[in-house]
XYZ file of C-alpha atoms in Angstrom:
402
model
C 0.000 0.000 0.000
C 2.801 2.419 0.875
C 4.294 1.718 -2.597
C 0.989 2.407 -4.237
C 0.818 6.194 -2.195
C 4.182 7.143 -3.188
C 3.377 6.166 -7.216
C 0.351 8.652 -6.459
C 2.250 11.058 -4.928
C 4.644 10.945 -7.780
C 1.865 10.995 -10.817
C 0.818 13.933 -8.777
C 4.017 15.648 -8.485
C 4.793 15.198 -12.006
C 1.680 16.990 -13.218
C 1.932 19.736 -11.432
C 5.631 20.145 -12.676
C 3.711 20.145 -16.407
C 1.314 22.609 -15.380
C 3.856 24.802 -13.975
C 6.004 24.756 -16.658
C 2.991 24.961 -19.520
C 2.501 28.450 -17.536
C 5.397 29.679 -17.967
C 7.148 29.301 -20.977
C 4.816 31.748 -22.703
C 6.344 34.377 -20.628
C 10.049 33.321 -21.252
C 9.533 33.223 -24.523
C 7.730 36.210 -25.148
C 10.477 38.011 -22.951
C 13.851 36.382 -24.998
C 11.227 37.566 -28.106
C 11.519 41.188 -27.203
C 15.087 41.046 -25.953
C 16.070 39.896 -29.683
C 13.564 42.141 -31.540
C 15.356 45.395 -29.615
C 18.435 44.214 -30.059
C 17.846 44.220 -33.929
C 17.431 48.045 -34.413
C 19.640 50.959 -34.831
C 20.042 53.054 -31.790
C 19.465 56.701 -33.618
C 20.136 58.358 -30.421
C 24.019 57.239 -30.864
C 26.893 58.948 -32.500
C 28.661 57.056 -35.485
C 31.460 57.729 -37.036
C 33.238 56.643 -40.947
C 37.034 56.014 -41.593
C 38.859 54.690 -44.779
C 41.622 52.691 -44.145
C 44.579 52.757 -47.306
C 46.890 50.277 -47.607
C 49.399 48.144 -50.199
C 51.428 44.928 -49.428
C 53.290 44.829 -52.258
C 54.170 41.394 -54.331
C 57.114 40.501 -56.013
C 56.816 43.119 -59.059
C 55.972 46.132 -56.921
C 57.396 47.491 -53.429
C 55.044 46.780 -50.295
C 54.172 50.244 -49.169
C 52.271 48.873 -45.799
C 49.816 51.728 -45.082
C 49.333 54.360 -47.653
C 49.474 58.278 -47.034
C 48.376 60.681 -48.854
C 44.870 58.944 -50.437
C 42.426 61.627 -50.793
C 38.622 60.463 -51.206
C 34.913 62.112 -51.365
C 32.138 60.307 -49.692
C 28.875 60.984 -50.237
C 25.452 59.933 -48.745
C 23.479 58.412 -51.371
C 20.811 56.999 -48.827
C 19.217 57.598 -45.026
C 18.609 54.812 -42.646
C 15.414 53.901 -40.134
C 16.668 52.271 -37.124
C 14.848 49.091 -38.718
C 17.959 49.254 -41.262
C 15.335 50.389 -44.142
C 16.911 52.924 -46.863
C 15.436 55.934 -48.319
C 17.731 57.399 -51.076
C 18.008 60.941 -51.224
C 18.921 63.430 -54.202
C 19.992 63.015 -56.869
C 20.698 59.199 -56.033
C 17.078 58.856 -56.281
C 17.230 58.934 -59.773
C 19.118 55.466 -60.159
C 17.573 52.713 -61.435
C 18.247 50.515 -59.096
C 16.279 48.497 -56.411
C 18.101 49.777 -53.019
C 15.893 48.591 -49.546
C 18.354 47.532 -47.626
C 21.097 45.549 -47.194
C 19.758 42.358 -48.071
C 18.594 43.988 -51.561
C 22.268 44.365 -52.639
C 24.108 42.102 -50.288
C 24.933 40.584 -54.060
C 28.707 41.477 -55.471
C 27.407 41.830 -59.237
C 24.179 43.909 -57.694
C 26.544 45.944 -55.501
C 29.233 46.683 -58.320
C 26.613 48.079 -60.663
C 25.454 50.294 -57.987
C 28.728 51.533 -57.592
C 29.133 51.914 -61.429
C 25.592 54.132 -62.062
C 26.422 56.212 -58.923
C 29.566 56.784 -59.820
C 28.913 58.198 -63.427
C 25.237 60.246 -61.686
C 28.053 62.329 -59.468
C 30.642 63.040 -62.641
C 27.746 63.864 -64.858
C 25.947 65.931 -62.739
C 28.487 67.976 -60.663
C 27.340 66.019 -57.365
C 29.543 67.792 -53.859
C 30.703 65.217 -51.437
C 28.926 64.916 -47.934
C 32.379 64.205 -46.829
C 36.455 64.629 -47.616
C 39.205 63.509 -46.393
C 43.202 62.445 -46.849
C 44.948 59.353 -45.176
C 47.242 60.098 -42.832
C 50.752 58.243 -41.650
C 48.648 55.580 -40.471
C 46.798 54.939 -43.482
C 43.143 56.466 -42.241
C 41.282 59.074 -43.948
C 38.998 59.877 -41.098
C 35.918 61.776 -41.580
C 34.469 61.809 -37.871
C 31.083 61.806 -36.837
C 28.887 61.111 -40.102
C 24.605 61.048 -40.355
C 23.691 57.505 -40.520
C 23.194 55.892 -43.948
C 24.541 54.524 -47.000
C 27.602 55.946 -48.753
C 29.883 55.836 -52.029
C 33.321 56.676 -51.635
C 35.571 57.797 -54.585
C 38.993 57.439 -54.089
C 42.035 58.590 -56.148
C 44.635 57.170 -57.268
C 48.399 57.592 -55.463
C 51.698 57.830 -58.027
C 54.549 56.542 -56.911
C 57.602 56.009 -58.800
C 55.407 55.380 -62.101
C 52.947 52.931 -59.858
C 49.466 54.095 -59.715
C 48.328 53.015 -56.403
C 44.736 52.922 -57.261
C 41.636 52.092 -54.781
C 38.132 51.299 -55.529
C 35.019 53.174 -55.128
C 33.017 51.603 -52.473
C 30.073 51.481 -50.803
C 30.113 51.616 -46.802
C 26.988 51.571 -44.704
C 26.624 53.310 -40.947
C 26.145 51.299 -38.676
C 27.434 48.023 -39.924
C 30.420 45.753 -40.529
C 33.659 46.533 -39.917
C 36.039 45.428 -41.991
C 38.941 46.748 -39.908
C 40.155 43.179 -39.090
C 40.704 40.634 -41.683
C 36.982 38.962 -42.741
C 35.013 40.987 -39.829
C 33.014 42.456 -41.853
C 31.641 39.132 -43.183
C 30.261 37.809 -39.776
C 27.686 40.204 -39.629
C 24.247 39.058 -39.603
C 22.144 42.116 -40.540
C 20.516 42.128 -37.503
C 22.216 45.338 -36.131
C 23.013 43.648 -32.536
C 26.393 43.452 -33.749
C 27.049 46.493 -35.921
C 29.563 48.993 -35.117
C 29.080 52.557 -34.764
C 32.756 53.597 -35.977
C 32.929 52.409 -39.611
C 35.822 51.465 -40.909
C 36.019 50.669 -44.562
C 38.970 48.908 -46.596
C 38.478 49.245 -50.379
C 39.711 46.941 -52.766
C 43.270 47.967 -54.236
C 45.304 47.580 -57.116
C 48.558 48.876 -58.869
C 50.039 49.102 -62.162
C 53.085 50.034 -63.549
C 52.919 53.232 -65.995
C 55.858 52.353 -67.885
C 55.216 49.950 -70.885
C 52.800 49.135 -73.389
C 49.373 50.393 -73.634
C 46.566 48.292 -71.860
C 44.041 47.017 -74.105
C 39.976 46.506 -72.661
C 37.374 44.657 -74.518
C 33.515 44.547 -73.951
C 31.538 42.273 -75.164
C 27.817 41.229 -75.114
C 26.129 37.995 -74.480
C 22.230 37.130 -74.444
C 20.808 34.855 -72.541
C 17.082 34.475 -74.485
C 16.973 31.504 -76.645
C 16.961 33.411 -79.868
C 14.161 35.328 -79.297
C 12.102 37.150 -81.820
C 12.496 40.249 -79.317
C 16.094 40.486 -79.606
C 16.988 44.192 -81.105
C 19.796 44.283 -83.825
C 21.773 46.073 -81.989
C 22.814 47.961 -78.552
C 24.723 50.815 -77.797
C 27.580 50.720 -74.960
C 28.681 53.508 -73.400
C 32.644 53.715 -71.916
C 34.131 55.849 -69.211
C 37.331 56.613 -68.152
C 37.676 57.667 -65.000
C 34.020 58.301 -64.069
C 33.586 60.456 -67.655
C 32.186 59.529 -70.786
C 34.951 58.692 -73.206
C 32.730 57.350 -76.100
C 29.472 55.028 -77.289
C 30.143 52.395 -79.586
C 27.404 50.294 -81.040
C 27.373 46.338 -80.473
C 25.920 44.047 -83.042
C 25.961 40.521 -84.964
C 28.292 42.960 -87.283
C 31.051 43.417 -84.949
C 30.268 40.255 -83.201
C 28.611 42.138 -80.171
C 32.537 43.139 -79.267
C 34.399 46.099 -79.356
C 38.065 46.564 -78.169
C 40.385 50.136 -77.425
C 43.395 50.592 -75.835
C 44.163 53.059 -72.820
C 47.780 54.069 -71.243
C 47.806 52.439 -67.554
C 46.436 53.998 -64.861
C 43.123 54.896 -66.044
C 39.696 53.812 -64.485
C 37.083 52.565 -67.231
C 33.564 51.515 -67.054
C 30.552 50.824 -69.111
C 26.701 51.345 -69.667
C 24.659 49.666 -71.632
C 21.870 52.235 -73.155
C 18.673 49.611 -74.546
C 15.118 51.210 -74.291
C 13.315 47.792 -73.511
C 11.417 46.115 -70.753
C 11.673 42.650 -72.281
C 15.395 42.167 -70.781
C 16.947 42.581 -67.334
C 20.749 43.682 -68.156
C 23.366 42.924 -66.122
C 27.629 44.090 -66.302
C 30.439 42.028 -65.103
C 33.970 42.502 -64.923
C 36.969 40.444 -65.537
C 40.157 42.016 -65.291
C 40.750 44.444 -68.352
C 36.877 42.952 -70.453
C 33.376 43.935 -69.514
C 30.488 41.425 -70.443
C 27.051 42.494 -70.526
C 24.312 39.998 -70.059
C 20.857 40.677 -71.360
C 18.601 38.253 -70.071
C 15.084 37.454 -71.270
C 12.757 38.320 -68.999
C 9.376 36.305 -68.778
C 6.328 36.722 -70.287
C 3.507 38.071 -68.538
C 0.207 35.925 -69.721
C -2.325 38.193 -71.533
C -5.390 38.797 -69.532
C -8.839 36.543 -70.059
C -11.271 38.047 -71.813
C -14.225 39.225 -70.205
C -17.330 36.698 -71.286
C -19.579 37.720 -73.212
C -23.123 38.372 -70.847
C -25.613 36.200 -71.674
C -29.285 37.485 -73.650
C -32.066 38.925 -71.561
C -34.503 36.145 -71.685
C -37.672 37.198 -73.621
C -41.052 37.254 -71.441
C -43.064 34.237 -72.146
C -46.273 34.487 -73.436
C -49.391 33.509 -71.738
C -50.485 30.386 -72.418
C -53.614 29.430 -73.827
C -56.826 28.621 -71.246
C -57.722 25.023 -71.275
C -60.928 23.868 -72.949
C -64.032 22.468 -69.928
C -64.136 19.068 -70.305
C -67.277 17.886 -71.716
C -69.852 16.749 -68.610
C -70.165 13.074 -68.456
C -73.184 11.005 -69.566
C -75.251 9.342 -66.913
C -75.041 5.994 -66.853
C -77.889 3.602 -66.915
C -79.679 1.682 -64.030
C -78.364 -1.587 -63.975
C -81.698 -4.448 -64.051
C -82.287 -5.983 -60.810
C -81.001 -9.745 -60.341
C -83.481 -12.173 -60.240
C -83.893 -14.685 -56.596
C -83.299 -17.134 -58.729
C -79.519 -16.634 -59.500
C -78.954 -17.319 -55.824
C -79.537 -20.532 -55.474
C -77.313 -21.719 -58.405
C -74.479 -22.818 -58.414
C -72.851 -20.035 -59.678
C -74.245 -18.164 -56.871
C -72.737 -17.552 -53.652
C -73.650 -21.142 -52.140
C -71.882 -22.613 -55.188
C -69.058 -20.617 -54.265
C -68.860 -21.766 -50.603
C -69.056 -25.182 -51.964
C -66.660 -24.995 -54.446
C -63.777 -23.862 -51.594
C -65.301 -26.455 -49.216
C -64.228 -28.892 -51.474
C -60.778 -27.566 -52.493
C -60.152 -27.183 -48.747
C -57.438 -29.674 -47.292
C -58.298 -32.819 -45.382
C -58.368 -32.159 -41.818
C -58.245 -35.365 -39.409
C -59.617 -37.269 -42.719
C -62.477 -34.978 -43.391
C -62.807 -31.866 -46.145
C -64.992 -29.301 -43.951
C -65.010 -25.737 -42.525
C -63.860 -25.433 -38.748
C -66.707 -25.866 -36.155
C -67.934 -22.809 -34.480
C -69.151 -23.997 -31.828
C -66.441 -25.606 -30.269
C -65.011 -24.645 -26.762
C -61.357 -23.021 -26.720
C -61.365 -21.397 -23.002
C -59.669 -24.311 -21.241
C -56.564 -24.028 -23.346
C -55.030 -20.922 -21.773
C -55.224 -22.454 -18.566
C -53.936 -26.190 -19.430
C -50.739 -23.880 -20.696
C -50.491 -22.280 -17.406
C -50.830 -25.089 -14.885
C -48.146 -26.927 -17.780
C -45.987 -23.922 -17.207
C -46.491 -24.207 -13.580
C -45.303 -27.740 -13.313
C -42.407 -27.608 -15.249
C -41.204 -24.849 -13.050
C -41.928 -27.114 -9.605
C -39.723 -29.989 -11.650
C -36.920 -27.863 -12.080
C -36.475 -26.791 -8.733
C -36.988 -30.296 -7.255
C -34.631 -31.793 -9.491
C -31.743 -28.474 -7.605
C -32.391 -29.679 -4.357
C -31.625 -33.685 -4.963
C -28.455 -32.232 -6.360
């Protein structure tokens, strides 16, 4: 028995526990819900600050240089940030054509290089001032100091140094977010702004080139990606520019082989747009060293819209139908003639009749005949009662012998 009260006390134990815990968790885990959700946002109440960091190793062709002086570079603020990371672009960067939400809409390299590209070429064409200049120093930093949040493009130029152009990247650089001060930072961070930093620091990609030699030769070329389709135009034009200006538009087609080729002297920046007035492709510009390839790819079809079915005729109003003719009265009939008394005692008649079934009848105890009326049937009921009866004393006589 004592085993049996602690099993109950244990079953009872146990679901309490459950109900305890059932009670809880909703609390815990709307709490650690919160927690994470504030942690995700931009405190706008902080100070942030942007820094470009310049520097050169050096290989076995060119002198390492370790952190570069002397790198000027304009900055300016092509976008504004909500503390839910969301971008609104500001003038005249709102003129790009280019899908720009947040980071996740251009965390892609091609996507983020043809940003840089367009804005790039909007600032030289249109005069654009810089939010923000500086110069690195001894240390290699071109510090700006406290900036407004948002997204930026730097343009950087390039550094001559014993004929090697030291030449750095234009970039884009968002505050708060990674920092790419230490090697691969920058690539840890997981949007969520819990782990931002609030002094930028951004490395641009770097390259150099010797000025002495031959002239460098580009190429661009242009590839579809449509099957052949009807849509494709006969030709394209491409513009090029060198160093953020427009140098010339040449005109790509099965004629040239959708190539074109020129020749620079180093240390010159180049670039290209593709100018094609149609919504049937979605362009995109790569780059490979010293050649350009732009990809037009087809872009779906949208299916026509059903036509609207035609609505059905306004039924026509019946017309009344014609009244039904009275049925004619019926005729009278006649008296039938009365049957004679004779008819009855034929045997046709009803007598006949009785006889007739008398004799089809079965034979009953040896004899063909109706069932006597007159017999007694009132001691039956009670012979089956007293049999009943009896039967019932046998059984119980028969129990007690045994």
């Amino acid at each position: 028995m004592k085993i049996f009260e602690k099993a109950k006390k244990w079953i009872m134990g146990g679901a309490m526990a459950g109900l305890l815990s059932v009670l809880l968790i909703p609390a815990t885990a709307s709490a650690t819900t919160s927690d994470s959700y504030a942690s995700g946002k931009i405190d706008m109440s902080k100070d942030a600050t942007l820094s470009v960091y310049y520097y050169f190793d050096g290989n076995e062709e060119l002198p390492e240089y370790g952190k570069m002086a002397g790198v000027n570079v304009k900055v300016y603020k092509m976008a504004s940030i909500s503390e839910n990371g969301e971008f609104t672009l500001v003038a005249p960067f709102d003129q790009l054509d280019a899908e720009i939400k947040d980071m996740y809409s251009i965390a892609d390299q091609d996507v983020w290089n043809g940003i840089v590209t367009k804005a790039t070429i909007l600032v030289n064409e249109n005069g654009v001032q810089p939010s923000y200049t500086g110069t690195s120093d001894a240390e290699g930093f071109a510090r700006l100091g406290t900036v407004d949040k948002g997204l930026y493009l730097g343009i950087n130029e390039p550094v001559v140094i014993d004929d090697i152009q030291y030449k750095y990247w234009d970039f884009l650089s968002v505050v708060p977010g990674p920092n790419n001060l230490e090697e691969n930072q920058g690539n840890d961070w997981d949007g969520t702004w819990s782990n931002a930093y609030y002094d930028v620091v951004a490395i641009p990609k770097r390259e150099a080139i010797k000025l002495e030699g031959d002239p460098e030769e580009f190429e661009v070329y242009k590839q579809w990606v449509d099957n052949g389709s009807a849509d494709r135009p006969s030709s394209i034009d491409v513009k090029i520019y060198c160093d953020g200006s427009l140098l010339e538009t040449v005109t790509l087609s099965s004629t040239n082989n959708w190539q074109y080729k020129w020749k620079s002297e180093k240390g010159h920046t180049f670039s290209v747009e593709e100018v094609m007035n149609s919504d049937k492709y979605t362009p995109n510009i790569s780059r490979n060293e010293n050649t350009f390839i732009v990809v037009n790819t087809k872009n779906p079809e949208t299916p026509d819209e059903p036509d609207e079915p035609d609505k059905p005729d306004k039924p026509k109003n019946p017309k009344n139908p014609d009244n039904p003719d009275n049925p004619d009265s019926p005729d009278t009939p006649d008296k039938p003639d009365k049957p004679s008394n004779d008819s009855a005692s034929d045997d046709g008649g009803v007598l006949g009749a009785i006889r007739k079934v008398a004799e089809e009848l079965p034979a009953v105890l040896g004899a063909r005949r109706l069932p006597q009326t007159g017999q007694l049937w009132w001691p039956i009921p009670i012979l089956a009662i007293v049999g009943i009866i009896l039967i019932f004393l046998g059984f119980r006589s028969e129990r007690k012998r045994k």
